[in-house]
PDB file of C-alpha atoms in Angstrom:
ATOM      1  CA  MET G 300     -64.377  14.827 -17.812  1.00 88.00           C
ATOM      2  CA  LYS G 301     -63.245  15.427 -21.552  1.00 95.00           C
ATOM      3  CA  SER G 302     -65.513  14.418 -24.567  1.00 97.00           C
ATOM      4  CA  ALA G 303     -65.099  13.448 -28.408  1.00 98.00           C
ATOM      5  CA  PHE G 304     -67.174  13.858 -31.576  1.00 98.00           C
ATOM      6  CA  ILE G 305     -66.535  10.756 -33.791  1.00 98.00           C
ATOM      7  CA  PHE G 306     -67.694  10.866 -37.254  1.00 98.00           C
ATOM      8  CA  PRO G 307     -68.522   7.846 -39.296  1.00 97.00           C
ATOM      9  CA  GLY G 308     -67.211   6.709 -42.857  1.00 93.00           C
ATOM     10  CA  GLN G 309     -68.569   4.600 -45.662  1.00 86.00           C
ATOM     11  CA  GLY G 310     -70.798   1.499 -44.458  1.00 81.00           C
ATOM     12  CA  SER G 311     -72.951   4.037 -42.418  1.00 87.00           C
ATOM     13  CA  GLN G 312     -75.277   5.151 -45.320  1.00 91.00           C
ATOM     14  CA  SER G 313     -78.678   3.837 -46.158  1.00 92.00           C
ATOM     15  CA  VAL G 314     -81.615   5.030 -48.277  1.00 93.00           C
ATOM     16  CA  GLY G 315     -83.968   7.197 -46.367  1.00 94.00           C
ATOM     17  CA  MET G 316     -81.142   8.079 -43.613  1.00 94.00           C
ATOM     18  CA  LEU G 317     -82.083  10.998 -41.745  1.00 94.00           C
ATOM     19  CA  SER G 318     -85.719  11.562 -42.752  1.00 93.00           C
ATOM     20  CA  GLY G 319     -86.875  12.203 -39.403  1.00 89.00           C
ATOM     21  CA  ALA G 320     -84.225  14.554 -38.561  1.00 91.00           C
ATOM     22  CA  ALA G 321     -84.876  16.582 -41.632  1.00 93.00           C
ATOM     23  CA  GLU G 322     -88.790  16.732 -40.377  1.00 93.00           C
ATOM     24  CA  ALA G 323     -87.314  18.160 -37.000  1.00 94.00           C
ATOM     25  CA  TRP G 324     -84.524  20.504 -38.040  1.00 97.00           C
ATOM     26  CA  PRO G 325     -84.675  22.798 -41.060  1.00 96.00           C
ATOM     27  CA  MET G 326     -80.873  22.714 -40.616  1.00 97.00           C
ATOM     28  CA  ILE G 327     -80.504  19.268 -42.313  1.00 96.00           C
ATOM     29  CA  ALA G 328     -82.065  20.454 -45.466  1.00 96.00           C
ATOM     30  CA  GLU G 329     -80.322  23.789 -45.248  1.00 97.00           C
ATOM     31  CA  THR G 330     -76.821  21.675 -45.387  1.00 98.00           C
ATOM     32  CA  PHE G 331     -77.843  19.211 -48.054  1.00 98.00           C
ATOM     33  CA  SER G 332     -79.070  22.239 -50.399  1.00 97.00           C
ATOM     34  CA  ASP G 333     -75.360  24.036 -49.631  1.00 97.00           C
ATOM     35  CA  ALA G 334     -73.957  20.450 -50.795  1.00 97.00           C
ATOM     36  CA  SER G 335     -76.154  20.153 -53.705  1.00 97.00           C
ATOM     37  CA  ASN G 336     -75.286  23.653 -55.062  1.00 97.00           C
ATOM     38  CA  VAL G 337     -71.651  22.598 -54.979  1.00 96.00           C
ATOM     39  CA  LEU G 338     -72.369  19.040 -56.651  1.00 96.00           C
ATOM     40  CA  GLY G 339     -74.684  20.327 -59.399  1.00 96.00           C
ATOM     41  CA  TYR G 340     -77.227  17.550 -58.567  1.00 96.00           C
ATOM     42  CA  ASP G 341     -79.878  16.904 -55.805  1.00 97.00           C
ATOM     43  CA  LEU G 342     -78.096  15.156 -52.975  1.00 96.00           C
ATOM     44  CA  TRP G 343     -80.885  14.960 -50.720  1.00 97.00           C
ATOM     45  CA  HIS G 344     -83.074  12.982 -53.267  1.00 96.00           C
ATOM     46  CA  VAL G 345     -80.233  10.481 -54.060  1.00 94.00           C
ATOM     47  CA  CYS G 346     -79.972  10.217 -50.097  1.00 94.00           C
ATOM     48  CA  GLN G 347     -83.608   9.647 -49.596  1.00 95.00           C
ATOM     49  CA  ASN G 348     -84.547   7.818 -52.868  1.00 94.00           C
ATOM     50  CA  GLY G 349     -81.533   5.947 -53.892  1.00 89.00           C
ATOM     51  CA  PRO G 350     -81.562   3.196 -55.395  1.00 93.00           C
ATOM     52  CA  ALA G 351     -79.283   1.699 -53.094  1.00 91.00           C
ATOM     53  CA  ASP G 352     -76.798   0.722 -55.869  1.00 87.00           C
ATOM     54  CA  GLU G 353     -76.533   4.383 -56.545  1.00 90.00           C
ATOM     55  CA  LEU G 354     -76.049   5.378 -52.980  1.00 89.00           C
ATOM     56  CA  ASN G 355     -73.312   3.041 -52.668  1.00 84.00           C
ATOM     57  CA  GLN G 356     -71.223   4.166 -55.258  1.00 84.00           C
ATOM     58  CA  THR G 357     -68.311   5.890 -53.626  1.00 82.00           C
ATOM     59  CA  MET G 358     -68.501   9.133 -55.510  1.00 88.00           C
ATOM     60  CA  ILE G 359     -71.950   9.606 -54.147  1.00 91.00           C
ATOM     61  CA  THR G 360     -71.369   7.842 -50.933  1.00 91.00           C
ATOM     62  CA  GLN G 361     -68.791  10.159 -49.824  1.00 93.00           C
ATOM     63  CA  PRO G 362     -70.462  13.533 -50.228  1.00 96.00           C
ATOM     64  CA  VAL G 363     -73.749  11.853 -48.580  1.00 96.00           C
ATOM     65  CA  LEU G 364     -71.913  10.999 -45.540  1.00 97.00           C
ATOM     66  CA  LEU G 365     -69.994  14.032 -45.401  1.00 97.00           C
ATOM     67  CA  THR G 366     -73.205  16.292 -45.513  1.00 98.00           C
ATOM     68  CA  ALA G 367     -74.913  14.361 -43.209  1.00 97.00           C
ATOM     69  CA  SER G 368     -72.471  14.634 -40.584  1.00 98.00           C
ATOM     70  CA  VAL G 369     -71.819  18.107 -40.893  1.00 98.00           C
ATOM     71  CA  ALA G 370     -75.658  18.880 -40.997  1.00 98.00           C
ATOM     72  CA  LEU G 371     -75.852  17.272 -37.565  1.00 98.00           C
ATOM     73  CA  TRP G 372     -72.889  18.954 -36.334  1.00 98.00           C
ATOM     74  CA  ARG G 373     -74.584  22.341 -37.125  1.00 98.00           C
ATOM     75  CA  GLN G 374     -77.629  21.354 -35.546  1.00 98.00           C
ATOM     76  CA  TRP G 375     -75.583  20.403 -32.217  1.00 97.00           C
ATOM     77  CA  LEU G 376     -74.005  23.706 -32.116  1.00 97.00           C
ATOM     78  CA  VAL G 377     -77.578  25.739 -33.006  1.00 96.00           C
ATOM     79  CA  SER G 378     -78.981  23.542 -30.018  1.00 96.00           C
ATOM     80  CA  GLY G 379     -76.674  24.621 -27.755  1.00 95.00           C
ATOM     81  CA  GLY G 380     -74.203  21.774 -27.515  1.00 96.00           C
ATOM     82  CA  PRO G 381     -70.808  22.163 -25.943  1.00 96.00           C
ATOM     83  CA  GLN G 382     -67.572  21.937 -27.902  1.00 96.00           C
ATOM     84  CA  PRO G 383     -65.965  18.638 -27.505  1.00 97.00           C
ATOM     85  CA  SER G 384     -62.176  18.136 -26.344  1.00 97.00           C
ATOM     86  CA  PHE G 385     -61.672  16.046 -29.568  1.00 98.00           C
ATOM     87  CA  VAL G 386     -62.845  15.034 -32.884  1.00 98.00           C
ATOM     88  CA  ALA G 387     -62.216  11.810 -34.903  1.00 98.00           C
ATOM     89  CA  GLY G 388     -63.237  10.507 -37.864  1.00 98.00           C
ATOM     90  CA  HIS G 389     -63.252   6.948 -39.345  1.00 97.00           C
ATOM     91  CA  SER G 390     -61.880   7.022 -42.907  1.00 95.00           C
ATOM     92  CA  LEU G 391     -63.945   9.404 -44.870  1.00 96.00           C
ATOM     93  CA  GLY G 392     -65.321  10.760 -41.508  1.00 97.00           C
ATOM     94  CA  GLU G 393     -61.925  12.178 -41.058  1.00 98.00           C
ATOM     95  CA  TYR G 394     -63.163  15.116 -43.434  1.00 98.00           C
ATOM     96  CA  SER G 395     -65.933  15.527 -41.457  1.00 98.00           C
ATOM     97  CA  ALA G 396     -64.004  16.042 -38.234  1.00 98.00           C
ATOM     98  CA  LEU G 397     -61.661  18.489 -39.966  1.00 98.00           C
ATOM     99  CA  VAL G 398     -64.852  20.438 -40.990  1.00 98.00           C
ATOM    100  CA  ALA G 399     -65.995  20.442 -37.212  1.00 98.00           C
ATOM    101  CA  ALA G 400     -62.468  21.422 -36.286  1.00 98.00           C
ATOM    102  CA  GLU G 401     -62.503  24.258 -38.478  1.00 98.00           C
ATOM    103  CA  SER G 402     -59.350  23.061 -40.351  1.00 98.00           C
ATOM    104  CA  LEU G 403     -61.208  22.689 -43.573  1.00 98.00           C
ATOM    105  CA  ASP G 404     -64.163  24.685 -44.950  1.00 98.00           C
ATOM    106  CA  PHE G 405     -67.422  22.464 -45.962  1.00 98.00           C
ATOM    107  CA  VAL G 406     -67.863  23.532 -49.368  1.00 97.00           C
ATOM    108  CA  GLU G 407     -64.169  22.754 -50.057  1.00 97.00           C
ATOM    109  CA  ALA G 408     -64.526  19.394 -48.043  1.00 98.00           C
ATOM    110  CA  VAL G 409     -67.437  18.498 -50.552  1.00 97.00           C
ATOM    111  CA  LYS G 410     -65.678  19.471 -53.468  1.00 96.00           C
ATOM    112  CA  LEU G 411     -62.641  17.296 -52.119  1.00 96.00           C
ATOM    113  CA  VAL G 412     -64.852  13.950 -51.333  1.00 96.00           C
ATOM    114  CA  GLN G 413     -66.389  14.244 -54.704  1.00 94.00           C
ATOM    115  CA  LEU G 414     -63.286  14.358 -56.402  1.00 95.00           C
ATOM    116  CA  ARG G 415     -61.780  11.702 -53.971  1.00 94.00           C
ATOM    117  CA  GLY G 416     -64.563   9.332 -54.772  1.00 90.00           C
ATOM    118  CA  GLU G 417     -64.218   9.777 -58.499  1.00 92.00           C
ATOM    119  CA  LEU G 418     -60.233   9.398 -58.274  1.00 94.00           C
ATOM    120  CA  MET G 419     -60.629   6.155 -56.253  1.00 92.00           C
ATOM    121  CA  GLN G 420     -63.270   4.886 -58.714  1.00 89.00           C
ATOM    122  CA  GLU G 421     -61.062   5.683 -61.641  1.00 92.00           C
ATOM    123  CA  ALA G 422     -58.023   3.958 -59.930  1.00 94.00           C
ATOM    124  CA  VAL G 423     -60.040   0.520 -59.534  1.00 91.00           C
ATOM    125  CA  PRO G 424     -63.134   0.295 -61.831  1.00 87.00           C
ATOM    126  CA  ALA G 425     -66.282  -1.213 -60.242  1.00 82.00           C
ATOM    127  CA  GLY G 426     -65.944  -4.930 -59.974  1.00 86.00           C
ATOM    128  CA  GLU G 427     -62.099  -5.159 -60.063  1.00 93.00           C
ATOM    129  CA  GLY G 428     -61.379  -4.387 -56.182  1.00 94.00           C
ATOM    130  CA  LYS G 429     -63.042  -5.788 -53.077  1.00 94.00           C
ATOM    131  CA  MET G 430     -63.333  -5.065 -49.231  1.00 94.00           C
ATOM    132  CA  ALA G 431     -64.550  -7.689 -46.729  1.00 96.00           C
ATOM    133  CA  ALA G 432     -64.745  -7.761 -42.956  1.00 96.00           C
ATOM    134  CA  ILE G 433     -62.829 -10.481 -41.024  1.00 98.00           C
ATOM    135  CA  LEU G 434     -64.423 -11.128 -37.846  1.00 98.00           C
ATOM    136  CA  GLY G 435     -63.184 -13.256 -35.116  1.00 97.00           C
ATOM    137  CA  LEU G 436     -59.571 -13.288 -35.997  1.00 97.00           C
ATOM    138  CA  ASP G 437     -56.273 -11.459 -34.529  1.00 96.00           C
ATOM    139  CA  ASP G 438     -54.878  -8.673 -36.276  1.00 97.00           C
ATOM    140  CA  ALA G 439     -51.755 -10.681 -36.757  1.00 97.00           C
ATOM    141  CA  GLU G 440     -53.542 -13.623 -38.388  1.00 98.00           C
ATOM    142  CA  VAL G 441     -55.385 -11.194 -40.771  1.00 98.00           C
ATOM    143  CA  ILE G 442     -52.137  -9.775 -41.689  1.00 98.00           C
ATOM    144  CA  ALA G 443     -50.483 -13.113 -42.342  1.00 98.00           C
ATOM    145  CA  ALA G 444     -53.542 -14.292 -44.487  1.00 98.00           C
ATOM    146  CA  CYS G 445     -53.341 -11.245 -46.809  1.00 98.00           C
ATOM    147  CA  GLU G 446     -49.543 -11.863 -47.108  1.00 97.00           C
ATOM    148  CA  GLU G 447     -49.970 -15.477 -48.197  1.00 97.00           C
ATOM    149  CA  SER G 448     -52.776 -14.581 -50.525  1.00 97.00           C
ATOM    150  CA  ALA G 449     -51.256 -11.546 -52.277  1.00 96.00           C
ATOM    151  CA  GLN G 450     -49.547 -13.951 -55.083  1.00 96.00           C
ATOM    152  CA  GLY G 451     -48.419 -10.743 -56.940  1.00 95.00           C
ATOM    153  CA  ASP G 452     -51.727  -8.909 -56.414  1.00 96.00           C
ATOM    154  CA  VAL G 453     -52.847  -6.739 -53.716  1.00 97.00           C
ATOM    155  CA  VAL G 454     -54.578  -7.448 -50.745  1.00 98.00           C
ATOM    156  CA  ALA G 455     -53.916  -6.147 -47.115  1.00 98.00           C
ATOM    157  CA  ALA G 456     -55.454  -5.270 -43.595  1.00 98.00           C
ATOM    158  CA  VAL G 457     -56.797  -1.643 -44.097  1.00 98.00           C
ATOM    159  CA  ASN G 458     -59.160  -1.025 -41.140  1.00 97.00           C
ATOM    160  CA  PHE G 459     -58.205  -2.169 -37.759  1.00 98.00           C
ATOM    161  CA  ASN G 460     -61.941  -1.491 -36.505  1.00 97.00           C
ATOM    162  CA  ALA G 461     -61.942  -3.197 -33.263  1.00 97.00           C
ATOM    163  CA  PRO G 462     -60.416  -6.371 -31.579  1.00 97.00           C
ATOM    164  CA  GLY G 463     -61.248  -9.246 -33.684  1.00 96.00           C
ATOM    165  CA  GLN G 464     -62.818  -7.044 -36.517  1.00 97.00           C
ATOM    166  CA  VAL G 465     -60.393  -6.066 -39.395  1.00 98.00           C
ATOM    167  CA  VAL G 466     -61.383  -5.067 -43.046  1.00 97.00           C
ATOM    168  CA  ILE G 467     -59.245  -6.367 -45.772  1.00 98.00           C
ATOM    169  CA  ALA G 468     -58.871  -4.639 -49.512  1.00 97.00           C
ATOM    170  CA  GLY G 469     -57.500  -5.194 -52.660  1.00 97.00           C
ATOM    171  CA  SER G 470     -58.042  -6.814 -56.042  1.00 96.00           C
ATOM    172  CA  LEU G 471     -61.144  -9.216 -56.321  1.00 95.00           C
ATOM    173  CA  ALA G 472     -59.171 -12.474 -56.757  1.00 95.00           C
ATOM    174  CA  ALA G 473     -56.657 -11.448 -54.017  1.00 97.00           C
ATOM    175  CA  VAL G 474     -59.254 -10.639 -51.321  1.00 97.00           C
ATOM    176  CA  GLU G 475     -61.287 -13.842 -52.218  1.00 96.00           C
ATOM    177  CA  ARG G 476     -58.199 -15.871 -51.591  1.00 97.00           C
ATOM    178  CA  ALA G 477     -57.583 -13.798 -48.366  1.00 97.00           C
ATOM    179  CA  ILE G 478     -61.024 -14.482 -47.152  1.00 97.00           C
ATOM    180  CA  GLU G 479     -60.576 -18.391 -47.673  1.00 96.00           C
ATOM    181  CA  ALA G 480     -57.189 -18.194 -45.882  1.00 97.00           C
ATOM    182  CA  CYS G 481     -58.834 -16.106 -42.988  1.00 97.00           C
ATOM    183  CA  LYS G 482     -61.634 -18.791 -42.609  1.00 96.00           C
ATOM    184  CA  ALA G 483     -59.011 -21.442 -42.779  1.00 96.00           C
ATOM    185  CA  ARG G 484     -57.144 -19.614 -39.713  1.00 97.00           C
ATOM    186  CA  GLY G 485     -60.335 -19.696 -37.752  1.00 96.00           C
ATOM    187  CA  ALA G 486     -62.086 -16.479 -38.632  1.00 97.00           C
ATOM    188  CA  ARG G 487     -65.834 -16.649 -37.312  1.00 97.00           C
ATOM    189  CA  LYS G 488     -66.890 -14.657 -40.613  1.00 96.00           C
ATOM    190  CA  ALA G 489     -65.923 -13.008 -43.580  1.00 94.00           C
ATOM    191  CA  MET G 490     -68.389 -10.295 -45.077  1.00 90.00           C
ATOM    192  CA  PRO G 491     -68.151  -8.493 -48.144  1.00 89.00           C
ATOM    193  CA  LEU G 492     -68.857  -4.819 -47.654  1.00 86.00           C
ATOM    194  CA  PRO G 493     -71.137  -2.539 -49.730  1.00 75.00           C
ATOM    195  CA  VAL G 494     -68.361  -0.307 -51.233  1.00 76.00           C
ATOM    196  CA  SER G 495     -67.442   0.143 -54.840  1.00 72.00           C
ATOM    197  CA  VAL G 496     -63.599   0.504 -54.402  1.00 88.00           C
ATOM    198  CA  PRO G 497     -60.818  -1.207 -52.155  1.00 94.00           C
ATOM    199  CA  SER G 498     -59.941   1.983 -49.967  1.00 93.00           C
ATOM    200  CA  HIS G 499     -56.788   2.267 -47.902  1.00 96.00           C
ATOM    201  CA  CYS G 500     -54.581  -0.175 -49.878  1.00 96.00           C
ATOM    202  CA  ALA G 501     -51.768   0.309 -52.403  1.00 96.00           C
ATOM    203  CA  LEU G 502     -54.118   0.384 -55.263  1.00 96.00           C
ATOM    204  CA  MET G 503     -55.061   4.003 -54.264  1.00 96.00           C
ATOM    205  CA  LYS G 504     -51.843   5.523 -54.535  1.00 95.00           C
ATOM    206  CA  SER G 505     -52.348   6.628 -58.056  1.00 94.00           C
ATOM    207  CA  ALA G 506     -55.876   8.434 -56.779  1.00 94.00           C
ATOM    208  CA  ALA G 507     -53.531   9.974 -53.864  1.00 95.00           C
ATOM    209  CA  GLU G 508     -51.310  11.297 -56.500  1.00 94.00           C
ATOM    210  CA  GLU G 509     -54.129  13.063 -58.164  1.00 94.00           C
ATOM    211  CA  LEU G 510     -55.696  14.233 -55.120  1.00 95.00           C
ATOM    212  CA  ALA G 511     -52.687  15.697 -53.720  1.00 96.00           C
ATOM    213  CA  ASP G 512     -52.909  18.443 -56.630  1.00 93.00           C
ATOM    214  CA  ALA G 513     -56.314  19.398 -55.491  1.00 93.00           C
ATOM    215  CA  LEU G 514     -55.198  19.521 -51.877  1.00 94.00           C
ATOM    216  CA  ASP G 515     -52.380  21.899 -52.759  1.00 93.00           C
ATOM    217  CA  ASP G 516     -55.312  24.437 -53.697  1.00 94.00           C
ATOM    218  CA  VAL G 517     -57.206  24.267 -50.663  1.00 96.00           C
ATOM    219  CA  ARG G 518     -56.615  26.189 -47.514  1.00 96.00           C
ATOM    220  CA  PHE G 519     -56.119  24.231 -44.286  1.00 98.00           C
ATOM    221  CA  ASN G 520     -56.177  25.968 -40.922  1.00 98.00           C
ATOM    222  CA  ASP G 521     -54.954  24.851 -37.659  1.00 98.00           C
ATOM    223  CA  ALA G 522     -57.728  22.981 -35.819  1.00 98.00           C
ATOM    224  CA  VAL G 523     -59.619  24.622 -33.008  1.00 98.00           C
ATOM    225  CA  ILE G 524     -60.484  21.231 -31.594  1.00 98.00           C
ATOM    226  CA  PRO G 525     -57.628  18.457 -31.731  1.00 98.00           C
ATOM    227  CA  VAL G 526     -57.788  15.765 -34.155  1.00 98.00           C
ATOM    228  CA  VAL G 527     -56.911  12.124 -33.674  1.00 98.00           C
ATOM    229  CA  GLN G 528     -55.968  11.073 -37.197  1.00 98.00           C
ATOM    230  CA  ASN G 529     -56.270   7.663 -39.023  1.00 97.00           C
ATOM    231  CA  VAL G 530     -52.820   7.143 -40.181  1.00 97.00           C
ATOM    232  CA  HIS G 531     -51.042   7.476 -36.754  1.00 97.00           C
ATOM    233  CA  ALA G 532     -53.852   7.343 -34.246  1.00 98.00           C
ATOM    234  CA  GLY G 533     -52.043  10.595 -32.716  1.00 98.00           C
ATOM    235  CA  VAL G 534     -53.428  13.968 -31.880  1.00 98.00           C
ATOM    236  CA  ALA G 535     -52.789  16.862 -34.532  1.00 98.00           C
ATOM    237  CA  THR G 536     -53.883  20.508 -34.640  1.00 98.00           C
ATOM    238  CA  ASP G 537     -51.222  21.901 -36.986  1.00 98.00           C
ATOM    239  CA  ALA G 538     -52.646  22.634 -40.602  1.00 98.00           C
ATOM    240  CA  ASP G 539     -49.803  21.307 -42.595  1.00 97.00           C
ATOM    241  CA  THR G 540     -49.798  17.997 -40.599  1.00 98.00           C
ATOM    242  CA  LEU G 541     -53.429  17.443 -41.003  1.00 98.00           C
ATOM    243  CA  LYS G 542     -53.452  18.022 -44.487  1.00 97.00           C
ATOM    244  CA  SER G 543     -50.382  15.676 -44.967  1.00 96.00           C
ATOM    245  CA  ASN G 544     -52.185  12.914 -43.039  1.00 97.00           C
ATOM    246  CA  LEU G 545     -55.131  13.478 -44.706  1.00 96.00           C
ATOM    247  CA  LEU G 546     -53.521  12.528 -48.003  1.00 95.00           C
ATOM    248  CA  LYS G 547     -51.604   9.492 -46.622  1.00 96.00           C
ATOM    249  CA  GLN G 548     -54.969   8.325 -45.189  1.00 96.00           C
ATOM    250  CA  LEU G 549     -56.116   7.017 -48.865  1.00 95.00           C
ATOM    251  CA  TYR G 550     -53.430   4.398 -49.158  1.00 96.00           C
ATOM    252  CA  SER G 551     -52.806   3.582 -45.693  1.00 97.00           C
ATOM    253  CA  PRO G 552     -54.518   1.698 -43.056  1.00 97.00           C
ATOM    254  CA  VAL G 553     -57.391   3.230 -40.619  1.00 98.00           C
ATOM    255  CA  LEU G 554     -55.916   2.791 -37.032  1.00 98.00           C
ATOM    256  CA  TRP G 555     -59.156   3.062 -35.456  1.00 98.00           C
ATOM    257  CA  THR G 556     -58.704   0.794 -32.514  1.00 98.00           C
ATOM    258  CA  ASP G 557     -55.756   2.876 -31.636  1.00 98.00           C
ATOM    259  CA  SER G 558     -57.430   6.062 -32.379  1.00 98.00           C
ATOM    260  CA  ILE G 559     -60.194   5.222 -29.689  1.00 98.00           C
ATOM    261  CA  ARG G 560     -57.454   4.005 -27.241  1.00 98.00           C
ATOM    262  CA  THR G 561     -55.656   7.509 -27.805  1.00 98.00           C
ATOM    263  CA  LEU G 562     -59.152   9.169 -26.947  1.00 98.00           C
ATOM    264  CA  THR G 563     -59.563   7.629 -23.507  1.00 98.00           C
ATOM    265  CA  SER G 564     -55.662   7.947 -22.852  1.00 98.00           C
ATOM    266  CA  GLU G 565     -56.283  11.453 -23.229  1.00 98.00           C
ATOM    267  CA  GLY G 566     -59.099  11.523 -20.623  1.00 97.00           C
ATOM    268  CA  VAL G 567     -62.145  11.406 -22.860  1.00 97.00           C
ATOM    269  CA  GLY G 568     -65.000   9.794 -20.762  1.00 96.00           C
ATOM    270  CA  VAL G 569     -67.746  10.421 -23.287  1.00 97.00           C
ATOM    271  CA  ALA G 570     -68.382  10.591 -26.993  1.00 97.00           C
ATOM    272  CA  VAL G 571     -70.872  11.357 -29.564  1.00 98.00           C
ATOM    273  CA  GLU G 572     -71.313   9.528 -32.859  1.00 98.00           C
ATOM    274  CA  CYS G 573     -72.055  12.494 -35.420  1.00 98.00           C
ATOM    275  CA  GLY G 574     -73.688  10.958 -38.491  1.00 95.00           C
ATOM    276  CA  SER G 575     -76.190   8.126 -39.489  1.00 90.00           C
ATOM    277  CA  GLY G 576     -76.443   4.884 -37.765  1.00 90.00           C
ATOM    278  CA  LYS G 577     -74.571   3.335 -34.841  1.00 93.00           C
ATOM    279  CA  VAL G 578     -71.542   1.685 -36.563  1.00 94.00           C
ATOM    280  CA  LEU G 579     -69.043   3.641 -34.496  1.00 97.00           C
ATOM    281  CA  ALA G 580     -70.958   3.079 -31.233  1.00 97.00           C
ATOM    282  CA  GLY G 581     -70.627  -0.724 -31.880  1.00 96.00           C
ATOM    283  CA  LEU G 582     -67.174  -0.622 -32.667  1.00 97.00           C
ATOM    284  CA  VAL G 583     -66.120   1.510 -29.432  1.00 98.00           C
ATOM    285  CA  LYS G 584     -68.196  -0.860 -27.148  1.00 97.00           C
ATOM    286  CA  ARG G 585     -65.602  -3.578 -28.537  1.00 96.00           C
ATOM    287  CA  ILE G 586     -62.519  -1.284 -28.080  1.00 98.00           C
ATOM    288  CA  GLU G 587     -63.580   0.547 -24.822  1.00 97.00           C
ATOM    289  CA  ARG G 588     -66.710  -0.809 -23.119  1.00 94.00           C
ATOM    290  CA  GLY G 589     -66.546   1.907 -20.430  1.00 95.00           C
ATOM    291  CA  LEU G 590     -66.879   4.775 -22.844  1.00 97.00           C
ATOM    292  CA  PRO G 591     -70.238   5.703 -23.505  1.00 97.00           C
ATOM    293  CA  VAL G 592     -71.250   6.841 -27.173  1.00 97.00           C
ATOM    294  CA  HIS G 593     -74.489   8.920 -27.746  1.00 97.00           C
ATOM    295  CA  GLY G 594     -76.160   9.205 -31.202  1.00 95.00           C
ATOM    296  CA  ILE G 595     -77.980  12.679 -32.377  1.00 96.00           C
ATOM    297  CA  GLU G 596     -80.291  11.477 -34.936  1.00 92.00           C
ATOM    298  CA  ASP G 597     -83.224  12.922 -33.416  1.00 92.00           C
ATOM    299  CA  PRO G 598     -84.480  15.644 -31.202  1.00 93.00           C
ATOM    300  CA  ASP G 599     -84.788  13.135 -28.113  1.00 92.00           C
ATOM    301  CA  SER G 600     -81.198  11.855 -28.789  1.00 94.00           C
ATOM    302  CA  MET G 601     -79.750  15.409 -29.336  1.00 95.00           C
ATOM    303  CA  ALA G 602     -81.059  16.781 -25.959  1.00 94.00           C
ATOM    304  CA  GLY G 603     -79.681  13.381 -24.180  1.00 94.00           C
ATOM    305  CA  ALA G 604     -76.303  13.894 -25.543  1.00 95.00           C
ATOM    306  CA  ILE G 605     -76.275  17.699 -24.919  1.00 95.00           C
ATOM    307  CA  GLU G 606     -77.048  16.880 -21.314  1.00 92.00           C
ATOM    308  CA  ALA G 607     -74.452  13.964 -21.113  1.00 90.00           C
ATOM    309  CA  LEU G 608     -71.546  16.386 -22.221  1.00 90.00           C
ATOM    310  CA  SER G 609     -72.574  19.530 -20.353  1.00 87.00           C
ATOM    311  CA  GLN G 610     -72.325  17.493 -17.102  1.00 80.00           C
ATOM    312  CA  SER G 611     -68.832  15.783 -18.290  1.00 69.00           C
TER     313      SER G 611
END
C-alpha cells in the first residue's frame, strides 16, 4: 500500500505548539535554531510565547509552520520512518513538501517563506483584506456568491478544502458582502480566519511578481518523492514544473479536495499529517473517509505512524 505525507498551512498555528515534542526530541530545537539563524530572531520564542496576534502575522506564521513541519519530518527520518510514496502540502505547506522531497533546501525555504509573507502583507496591508471559511454550501454556489458580491472589488473562492468547506478571500468589503450572499444561499456557517492577508486571490499577483525574482535565484532540484501540487492537483517531480507551480500558487486557488483524491487514485491508503494540529486530518475525513491520517506530534503518535506505514 502506498503512503503520503501531507503538510499543513496557515491556520494550524497556535501559541505553545510542539512544546511537548521539543521536550522529547532535540531535533525540534535544532531545526528552530537553524531557522532562527536565517531569520535573525528567536523563532521558537515567538512560537511558544506569542502573543497570538504576533504569531498570526503572516510573515511570522509562515516560517513557524514551515519550521515545525520540517522539524517533525527530520525527526521522522531519524526515528526510522519509511519514505512515503507521495508528499503534498496545503498552501504554505507545499514549501514543506518540497523540502521533504529534496527539491528545495530548508534554509532557502525559510528565506522564501519569510519574503513571501512580507510581500503578501505589503500587497494588502493589514485590515484591508479578509479570508473566511464557508461551510455547508456547494462549490458552485460559493463561486456564484463571490461573483455577485465583487462589485468591482476582488473576492473569490480560493481554498477548496473539502466538500462543503470552501475558503473565500479578497478585499474586506467584498468578502463581507460575499459572506452575506453565501448565507442567503443556505450556507450553514461563515467563519473569518485568523490570517492577516487574503491568500490565493488576484490581490496577490503583485506579490507573485516580486517573489518571482527571488525564486529565480534559488536552485530547485527534481523531487525524489513525487509531489501533488495545489494549483492543478496533479503529480510533479520536474524541478522547473515544481518551481513554476509554486509561484502560481500564490494567486491561484488551492485544490485540496482534488489533491487528496489524486493521492487515493494513485493508490495511497495511509497518510501522515506532518505538522502541528489535526486540521488536514479533519479535511481528509470529509474528502476520503476511508483514508486514515496519523499525526506525529509526540513519541507515541510517531511510533504508531511508523508502524502503520511500515506495514502498508
